[in-house]
Tab-separated table of C-alpha atoms and ligand atoms in Angstrom:
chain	number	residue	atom	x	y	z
A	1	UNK	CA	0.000	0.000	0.000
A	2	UNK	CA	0.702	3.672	-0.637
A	3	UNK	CA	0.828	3.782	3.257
A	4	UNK	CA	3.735	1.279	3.628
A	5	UNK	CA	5.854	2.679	0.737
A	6	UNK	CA	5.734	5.383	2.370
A	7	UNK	CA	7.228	4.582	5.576
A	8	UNK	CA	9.793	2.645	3.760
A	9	UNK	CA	11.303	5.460	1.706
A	10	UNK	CA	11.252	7.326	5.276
A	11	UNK	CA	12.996	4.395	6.732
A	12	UNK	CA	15.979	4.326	3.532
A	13	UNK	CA	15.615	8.473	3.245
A	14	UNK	CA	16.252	8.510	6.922
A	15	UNK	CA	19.569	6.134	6.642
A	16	UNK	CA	20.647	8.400	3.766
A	17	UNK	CA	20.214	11.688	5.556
A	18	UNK	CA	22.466	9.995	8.799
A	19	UNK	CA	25.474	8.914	6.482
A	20	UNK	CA	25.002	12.884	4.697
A	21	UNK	CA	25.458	14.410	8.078
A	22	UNK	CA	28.272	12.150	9.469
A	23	UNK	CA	30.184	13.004	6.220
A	24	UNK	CA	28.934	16.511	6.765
A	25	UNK	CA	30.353	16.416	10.258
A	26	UNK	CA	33.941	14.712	9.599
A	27	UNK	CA	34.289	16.888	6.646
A	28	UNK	CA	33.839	20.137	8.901
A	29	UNK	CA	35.477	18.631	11.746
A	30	UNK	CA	38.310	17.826	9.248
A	31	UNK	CA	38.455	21.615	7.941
A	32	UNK	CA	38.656	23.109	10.859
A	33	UNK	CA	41.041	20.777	12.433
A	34	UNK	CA	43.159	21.744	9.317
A	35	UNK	CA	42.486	25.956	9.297
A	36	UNK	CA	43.958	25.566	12.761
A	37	UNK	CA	46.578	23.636	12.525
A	38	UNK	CA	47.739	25.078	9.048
A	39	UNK	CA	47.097	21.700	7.342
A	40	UNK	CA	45.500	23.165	4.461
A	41	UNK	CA	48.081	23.440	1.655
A	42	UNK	CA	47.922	24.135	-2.174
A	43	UNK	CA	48.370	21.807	-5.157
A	44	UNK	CA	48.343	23.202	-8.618
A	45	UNK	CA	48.225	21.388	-11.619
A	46	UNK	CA	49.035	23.385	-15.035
A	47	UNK	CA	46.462	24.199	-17.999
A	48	UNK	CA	49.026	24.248	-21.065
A	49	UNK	CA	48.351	25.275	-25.189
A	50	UNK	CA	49.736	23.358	-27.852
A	51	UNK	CA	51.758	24.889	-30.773
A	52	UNK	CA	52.516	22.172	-32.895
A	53	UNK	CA	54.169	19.956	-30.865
A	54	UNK	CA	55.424	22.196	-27.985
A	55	UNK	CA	52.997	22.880	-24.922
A	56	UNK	CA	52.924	25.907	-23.273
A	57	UNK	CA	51.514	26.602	-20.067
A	58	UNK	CA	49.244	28.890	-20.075
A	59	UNK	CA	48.237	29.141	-16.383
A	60	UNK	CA	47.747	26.861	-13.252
A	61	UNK	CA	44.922	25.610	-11.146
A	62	UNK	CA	45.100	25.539	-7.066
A	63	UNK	CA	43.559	22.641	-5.568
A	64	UNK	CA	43.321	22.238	-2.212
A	65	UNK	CA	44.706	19.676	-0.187
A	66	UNK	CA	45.169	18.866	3.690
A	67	UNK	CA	48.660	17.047	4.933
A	68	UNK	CA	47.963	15.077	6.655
A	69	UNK	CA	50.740	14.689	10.111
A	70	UNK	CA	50.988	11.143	8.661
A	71	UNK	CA	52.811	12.600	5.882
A	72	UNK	CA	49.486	11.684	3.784
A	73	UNK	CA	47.907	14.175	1.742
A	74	UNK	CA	43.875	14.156	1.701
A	75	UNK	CA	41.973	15.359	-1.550
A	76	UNK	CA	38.813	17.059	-1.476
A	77	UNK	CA	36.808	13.418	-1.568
A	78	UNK	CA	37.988	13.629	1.988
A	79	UNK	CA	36.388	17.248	2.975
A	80	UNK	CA	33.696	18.300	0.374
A	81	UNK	CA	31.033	18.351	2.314
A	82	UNK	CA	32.440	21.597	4.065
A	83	UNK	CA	33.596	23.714	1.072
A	84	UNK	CA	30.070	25.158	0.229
A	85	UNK	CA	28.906	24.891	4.402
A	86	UNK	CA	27.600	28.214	5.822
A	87	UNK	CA	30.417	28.013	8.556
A	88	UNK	CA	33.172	26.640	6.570
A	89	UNK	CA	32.861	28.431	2.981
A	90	UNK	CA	34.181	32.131	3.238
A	91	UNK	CA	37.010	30.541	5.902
A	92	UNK	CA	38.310	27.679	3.721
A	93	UNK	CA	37.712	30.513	0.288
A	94	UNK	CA	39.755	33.120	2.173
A	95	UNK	CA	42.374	30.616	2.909
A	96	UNK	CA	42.579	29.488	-0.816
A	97	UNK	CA	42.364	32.737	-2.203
A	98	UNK	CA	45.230	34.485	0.411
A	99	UNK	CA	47.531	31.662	-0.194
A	100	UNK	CA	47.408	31.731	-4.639
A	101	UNK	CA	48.302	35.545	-4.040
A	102	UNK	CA	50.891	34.149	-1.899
A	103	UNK	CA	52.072	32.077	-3.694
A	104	UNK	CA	52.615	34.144	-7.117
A	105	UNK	CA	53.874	36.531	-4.994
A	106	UNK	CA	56.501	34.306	-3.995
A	107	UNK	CA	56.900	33.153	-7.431
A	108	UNK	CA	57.487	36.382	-8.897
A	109	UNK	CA	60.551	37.255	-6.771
A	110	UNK	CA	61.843	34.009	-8.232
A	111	UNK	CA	61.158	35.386	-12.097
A	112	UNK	CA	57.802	32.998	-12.196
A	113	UNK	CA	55.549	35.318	-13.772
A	114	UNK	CA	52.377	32.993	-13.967
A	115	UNK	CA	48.290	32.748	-14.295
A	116	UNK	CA	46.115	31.400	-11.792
A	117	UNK	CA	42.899	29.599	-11.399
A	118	UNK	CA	41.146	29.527	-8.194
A	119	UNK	CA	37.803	27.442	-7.430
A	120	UNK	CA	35.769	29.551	-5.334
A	121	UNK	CA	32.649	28.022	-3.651
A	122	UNK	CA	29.533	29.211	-4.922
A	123	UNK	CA	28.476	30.374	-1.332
A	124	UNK	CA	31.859	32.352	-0.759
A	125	UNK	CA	31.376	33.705	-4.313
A	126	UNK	CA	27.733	34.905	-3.431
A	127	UNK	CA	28.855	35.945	-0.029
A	128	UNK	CA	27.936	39.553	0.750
A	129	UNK	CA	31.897	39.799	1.885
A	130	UNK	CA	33.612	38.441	-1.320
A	131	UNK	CA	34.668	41.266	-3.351
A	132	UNK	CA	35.900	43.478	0.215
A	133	UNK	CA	37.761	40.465	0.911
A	134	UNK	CA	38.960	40.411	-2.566
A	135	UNK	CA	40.108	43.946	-1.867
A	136	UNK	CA	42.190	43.053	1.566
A	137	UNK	CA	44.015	40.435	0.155
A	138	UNK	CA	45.281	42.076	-2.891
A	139	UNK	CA	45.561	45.111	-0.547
A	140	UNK	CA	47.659	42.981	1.306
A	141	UNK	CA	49.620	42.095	-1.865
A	142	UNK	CA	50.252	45.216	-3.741
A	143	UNK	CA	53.047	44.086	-5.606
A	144	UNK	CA	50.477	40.932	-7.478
A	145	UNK	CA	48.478	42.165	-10.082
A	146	UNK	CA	44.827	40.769	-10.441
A	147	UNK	CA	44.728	40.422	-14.054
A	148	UNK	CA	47.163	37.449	-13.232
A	149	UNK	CA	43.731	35.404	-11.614
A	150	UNK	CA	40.829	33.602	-12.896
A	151	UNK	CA	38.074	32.770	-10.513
A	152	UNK	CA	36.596	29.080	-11.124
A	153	UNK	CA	32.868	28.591	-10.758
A	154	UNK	CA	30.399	26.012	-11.025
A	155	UNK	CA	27.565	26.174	-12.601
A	156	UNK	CA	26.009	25.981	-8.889
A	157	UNK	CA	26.360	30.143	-8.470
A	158	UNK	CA	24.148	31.212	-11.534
A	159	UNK	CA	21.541	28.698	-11.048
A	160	UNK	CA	21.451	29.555	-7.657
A	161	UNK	CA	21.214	33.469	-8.299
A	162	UNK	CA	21.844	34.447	-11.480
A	163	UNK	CA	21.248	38.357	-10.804
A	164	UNK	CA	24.076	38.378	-7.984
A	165	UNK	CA	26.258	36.280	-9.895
A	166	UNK	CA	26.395	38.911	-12.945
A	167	UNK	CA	26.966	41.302	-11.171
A	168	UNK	CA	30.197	39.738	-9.263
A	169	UNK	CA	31.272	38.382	-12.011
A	170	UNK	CA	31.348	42.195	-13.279
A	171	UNK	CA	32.469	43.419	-10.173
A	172	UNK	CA	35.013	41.002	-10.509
A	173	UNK	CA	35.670	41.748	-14.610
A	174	UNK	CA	36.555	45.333	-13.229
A	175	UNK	CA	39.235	44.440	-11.286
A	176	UNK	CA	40.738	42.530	-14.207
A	177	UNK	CA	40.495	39.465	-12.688
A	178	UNK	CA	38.306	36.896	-15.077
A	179	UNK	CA	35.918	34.332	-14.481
A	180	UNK	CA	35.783	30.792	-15.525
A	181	UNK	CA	32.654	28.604	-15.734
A	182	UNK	CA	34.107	25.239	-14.449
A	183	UNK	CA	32.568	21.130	-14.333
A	184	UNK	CA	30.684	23.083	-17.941
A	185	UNK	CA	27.798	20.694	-19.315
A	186	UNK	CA	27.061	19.016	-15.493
A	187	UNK	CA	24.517	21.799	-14.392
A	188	UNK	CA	21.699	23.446	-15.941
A	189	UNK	CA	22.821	27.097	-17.263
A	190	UNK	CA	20.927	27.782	-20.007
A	191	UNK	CA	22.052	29.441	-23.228
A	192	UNK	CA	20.617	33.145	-22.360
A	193	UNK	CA	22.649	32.395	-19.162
A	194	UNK	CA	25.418	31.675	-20.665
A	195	UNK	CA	25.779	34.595	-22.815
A	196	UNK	CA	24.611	37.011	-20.580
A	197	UNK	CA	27.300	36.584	-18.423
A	198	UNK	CA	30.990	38.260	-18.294
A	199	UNK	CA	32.610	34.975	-18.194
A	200	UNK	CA	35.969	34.640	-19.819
A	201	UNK	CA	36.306	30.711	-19.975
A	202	UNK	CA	34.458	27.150	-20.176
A	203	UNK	CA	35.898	24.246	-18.552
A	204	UNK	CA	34.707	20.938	-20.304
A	205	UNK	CA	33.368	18.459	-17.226
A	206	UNK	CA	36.097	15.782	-17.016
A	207	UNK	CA	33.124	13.427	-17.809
A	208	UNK	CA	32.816	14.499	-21.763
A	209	UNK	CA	36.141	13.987	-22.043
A	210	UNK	CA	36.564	10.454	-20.532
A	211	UNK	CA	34.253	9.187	-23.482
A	212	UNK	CA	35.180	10.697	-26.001
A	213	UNK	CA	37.515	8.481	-27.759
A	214	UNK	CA	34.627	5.666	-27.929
A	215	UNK	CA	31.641	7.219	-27.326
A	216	UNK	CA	30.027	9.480	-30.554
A	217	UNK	CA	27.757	11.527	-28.617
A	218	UNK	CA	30.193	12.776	-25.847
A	219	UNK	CA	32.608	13.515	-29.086
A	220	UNK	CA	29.767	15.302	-30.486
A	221	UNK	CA	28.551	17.302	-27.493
A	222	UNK	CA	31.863	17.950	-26.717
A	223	UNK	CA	32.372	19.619	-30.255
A	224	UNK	CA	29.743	21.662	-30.030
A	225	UNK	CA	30.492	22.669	-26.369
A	226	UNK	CA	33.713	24.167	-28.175
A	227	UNK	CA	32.173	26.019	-30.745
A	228	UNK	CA	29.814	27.732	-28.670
A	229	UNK	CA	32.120	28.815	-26.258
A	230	UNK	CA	33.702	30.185	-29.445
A	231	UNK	CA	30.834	31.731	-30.808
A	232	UNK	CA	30.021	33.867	-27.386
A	233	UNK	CA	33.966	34.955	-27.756
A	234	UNK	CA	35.234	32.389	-24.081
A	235	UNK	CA	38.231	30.712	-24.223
A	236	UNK	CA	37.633	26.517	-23.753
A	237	UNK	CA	39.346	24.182	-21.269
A	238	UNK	CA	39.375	20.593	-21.166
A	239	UNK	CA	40.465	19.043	-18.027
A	240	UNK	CA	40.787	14.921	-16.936
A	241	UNK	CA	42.461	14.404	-20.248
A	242	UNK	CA	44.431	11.066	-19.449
A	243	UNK	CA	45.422	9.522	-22.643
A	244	UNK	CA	46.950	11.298	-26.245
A	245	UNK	CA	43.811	10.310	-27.909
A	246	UNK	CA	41.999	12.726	-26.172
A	247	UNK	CA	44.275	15.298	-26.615
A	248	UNK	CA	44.402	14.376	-30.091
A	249	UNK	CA	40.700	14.875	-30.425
A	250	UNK	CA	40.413	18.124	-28.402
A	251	UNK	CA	42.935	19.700	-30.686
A	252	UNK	CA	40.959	18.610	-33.806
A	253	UNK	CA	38.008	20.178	-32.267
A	254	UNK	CA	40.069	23.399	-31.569
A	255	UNK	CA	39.470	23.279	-27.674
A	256	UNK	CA	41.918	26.055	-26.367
A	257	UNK	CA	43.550	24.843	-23.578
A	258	UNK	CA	43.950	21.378	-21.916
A	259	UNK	CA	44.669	19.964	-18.373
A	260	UNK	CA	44.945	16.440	-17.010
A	261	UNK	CA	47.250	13.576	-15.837
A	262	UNK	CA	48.537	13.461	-19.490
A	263	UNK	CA	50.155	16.859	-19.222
A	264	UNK	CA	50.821	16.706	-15.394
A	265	UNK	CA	49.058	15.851	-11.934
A	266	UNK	CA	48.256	18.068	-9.429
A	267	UNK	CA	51.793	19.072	-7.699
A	268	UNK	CA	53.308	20.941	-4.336
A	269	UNK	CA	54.274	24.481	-5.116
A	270	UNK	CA	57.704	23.496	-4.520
A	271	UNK	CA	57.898	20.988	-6.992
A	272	UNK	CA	56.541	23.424	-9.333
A	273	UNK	CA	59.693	25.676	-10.535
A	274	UNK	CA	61.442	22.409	-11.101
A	275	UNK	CA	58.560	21.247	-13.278
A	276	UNK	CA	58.697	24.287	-15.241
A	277	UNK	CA	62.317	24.488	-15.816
A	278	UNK	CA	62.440	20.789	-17.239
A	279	UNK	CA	59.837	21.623	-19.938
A	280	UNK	CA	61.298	25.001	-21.242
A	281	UNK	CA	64.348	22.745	-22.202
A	282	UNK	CA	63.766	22.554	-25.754
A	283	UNK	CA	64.807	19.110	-25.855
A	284	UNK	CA	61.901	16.962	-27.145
A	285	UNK	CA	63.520	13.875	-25.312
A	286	UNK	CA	63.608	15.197	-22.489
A	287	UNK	CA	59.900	16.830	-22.721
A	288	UNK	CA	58.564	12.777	-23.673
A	289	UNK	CA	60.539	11.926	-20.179
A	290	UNK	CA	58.508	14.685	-18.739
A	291	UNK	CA	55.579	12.832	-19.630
A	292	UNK	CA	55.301	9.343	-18.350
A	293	UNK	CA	57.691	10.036	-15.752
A	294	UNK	CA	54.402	10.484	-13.449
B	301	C2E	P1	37.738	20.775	-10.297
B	301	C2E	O1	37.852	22.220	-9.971
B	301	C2E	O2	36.925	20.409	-11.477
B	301	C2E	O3	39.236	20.266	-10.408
B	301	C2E	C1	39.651	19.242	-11.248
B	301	C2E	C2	39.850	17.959	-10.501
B	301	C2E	O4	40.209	16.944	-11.413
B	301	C2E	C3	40.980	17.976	-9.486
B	301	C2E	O5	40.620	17.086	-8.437
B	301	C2E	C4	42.135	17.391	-10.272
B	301	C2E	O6	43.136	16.826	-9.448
B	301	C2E	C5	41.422	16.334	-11.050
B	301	C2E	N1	42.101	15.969	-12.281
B	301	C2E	C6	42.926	16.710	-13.047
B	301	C2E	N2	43.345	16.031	-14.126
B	301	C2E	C7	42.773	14.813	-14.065
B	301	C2E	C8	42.813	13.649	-14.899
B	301	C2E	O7	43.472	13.607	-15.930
B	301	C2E	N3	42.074	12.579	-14.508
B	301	C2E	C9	41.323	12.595	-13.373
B	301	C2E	N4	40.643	11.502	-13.074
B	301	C2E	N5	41.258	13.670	-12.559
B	301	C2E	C10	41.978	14.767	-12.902
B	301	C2E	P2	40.750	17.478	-6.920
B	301	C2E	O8	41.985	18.294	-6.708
B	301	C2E	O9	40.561	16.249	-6.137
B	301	C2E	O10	39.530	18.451	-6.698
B	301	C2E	C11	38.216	18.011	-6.842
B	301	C2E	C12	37.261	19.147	-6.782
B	301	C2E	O11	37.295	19.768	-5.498
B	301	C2E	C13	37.595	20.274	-7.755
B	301	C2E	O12	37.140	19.947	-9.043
B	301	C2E	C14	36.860	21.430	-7.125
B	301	C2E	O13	35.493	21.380	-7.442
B	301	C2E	C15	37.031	21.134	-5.656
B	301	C2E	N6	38.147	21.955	-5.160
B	301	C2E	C16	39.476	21.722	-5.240
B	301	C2E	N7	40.174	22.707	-4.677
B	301	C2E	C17	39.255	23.604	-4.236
B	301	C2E	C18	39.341	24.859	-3.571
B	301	C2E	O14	40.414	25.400	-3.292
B	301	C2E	N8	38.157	25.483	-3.264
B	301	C2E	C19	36.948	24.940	-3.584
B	301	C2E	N9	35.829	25.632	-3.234
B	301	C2E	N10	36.838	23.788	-4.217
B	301	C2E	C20	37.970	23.115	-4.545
B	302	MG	MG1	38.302	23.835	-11.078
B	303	MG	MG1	36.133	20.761	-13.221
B	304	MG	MG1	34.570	20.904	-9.785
């Protein structure tokens, strides 16, 4: 009876809802164990061009990690569940955002003049603080220009409140730093959305491009993804690429940029200059050693 199904999908809803806040709990618990104990660090993982057969990077993304005192370092499987949380989000943004300016700070005393990606969560983004605290860290930095930075998004943030998000992402667009749509093709924007907003970039989802080599549809979709980025005048990333087939099939399509365990994984910021130095070599040996050295 209608009666008895009922109780029953109360019975599993309830079991669901007990495993969502235990995660939610050791995620936070996790987060703030780390924001106190400095445990957060950042990874970043390059997004390169290709000219011919040279690839160029083109800019880097931060993604957040926790070390772990064990030595291990925890991905954000381990915490999601606090990056968008009321009490977590602007903390755990702030964090990320202060330590990229950092970072390229740091970088650019060494002669590392280099673009940056950050993923901000689409509560910090809508966050009535965002763009002061934009202000007090670059404040805090006045040697970093913005223009070097690219705020990530998902499509979370416009579906959420489109109004708001224009208007940061102007807000934003007037401080030079740019905005990237990322996970494209997993939410729900729709096309007026899409063009109505100042974004400067489209980030494939990492899903499209797993298929693509043997499924038609994802190669299609992904093709057209490209040219309509193209046609509303944003740049196109595709990330998770794995294998040279992809990469092979992005380029066809005239995709932009690409970013993936091909090119490079995610990597500390120390191992980063090192990285760098090996692939400016312009020895194409040395650039295949590059490659399936990791
Ligand atoms: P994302 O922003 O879409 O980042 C791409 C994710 O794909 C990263 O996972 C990256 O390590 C992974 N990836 C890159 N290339 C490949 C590949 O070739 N194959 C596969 N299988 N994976 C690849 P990660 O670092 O675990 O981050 C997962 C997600 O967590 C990110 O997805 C982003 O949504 C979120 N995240 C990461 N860092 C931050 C942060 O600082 N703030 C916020 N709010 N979210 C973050
Ligand atoms: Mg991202
Ligand atoms: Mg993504
Ligand atoms: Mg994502």
């Amino acid at each position: 009876s209608s009666k008895r199904s009922g109780r029953d999908q109360c019975q599993i809803y309830s079991i669901d809802m007990v495993y969502e806040a235990r995660n939610l709990a050791s995620h936070i618990a996790l987060c703030q164990e780390a924001l106190q104990n400095k445990r957060f660090v950042l990874f970043y993982q390059p997004i390169v061009k290709v000219v011919g057969d040279v690839q160029h990077v083109v800019a880097l993304e931060a993604l957040l990690r926790i070390h772990e005192e064990t030595g291990e370092v925890l991905s954000p499987s381990a915490f999601f569940e606090a990056l968008d949380h009321p009490s977590m989000a602007r903390k755990i943004g702030y964090f990320v955002l202060e330590s990229a300016v950092a970072q390229a700070a740091a970088w650019q005393r060494e002669g590392i003049f280099i673009n940056i990606n950050v993923n901000i969560s689409p509560r910090y983004f809508l966050h009535h603080d965002f763009l002061s605290d934009i202000d007090t860290i670059f404040g805090n930095h006045i040697d970093i220009k913005a223009d070097y930075f690219t705020i990530e998004i998902t499509e979370y943030a416009p579906v959420h409140d489109f109004e708001n998000t224009g208007s940061i992402i102007k807000n934003l667009n007037k401080r030079n730093i740019k905005v990237s749509l990322d996970d494209f093709g997993r939410g729900s924007t729709t096309l007026t959305e899409l063009q109505t907003l100042e974004l400067s970039e489209l980030k494939i989802d990492m899903s499209f491009v797993k298929h693509i080599v043997n499924n038609p549809r994802h190669l299609a979709i992904a093709a057209t993804m490209v040219n309509m980025a193209h046609t509303l005048g944003l740049r196109v990333v595709a990330e998770g690429i794995e294998n040279k087939e992809q990469l092979q099939l992005l380029r066809y399509m005239h995709c932009d940029f690409f970013q993936g365990y091909l090119i490079a994984r995610p990597m500390s910021a120390d191992a980063l200059p090192r990285w760098l130095a090996a692939r400016s070599r312009p020895s194409r040996i040395r650039r295949r050693f590059q490659f399936s050295r990791r």
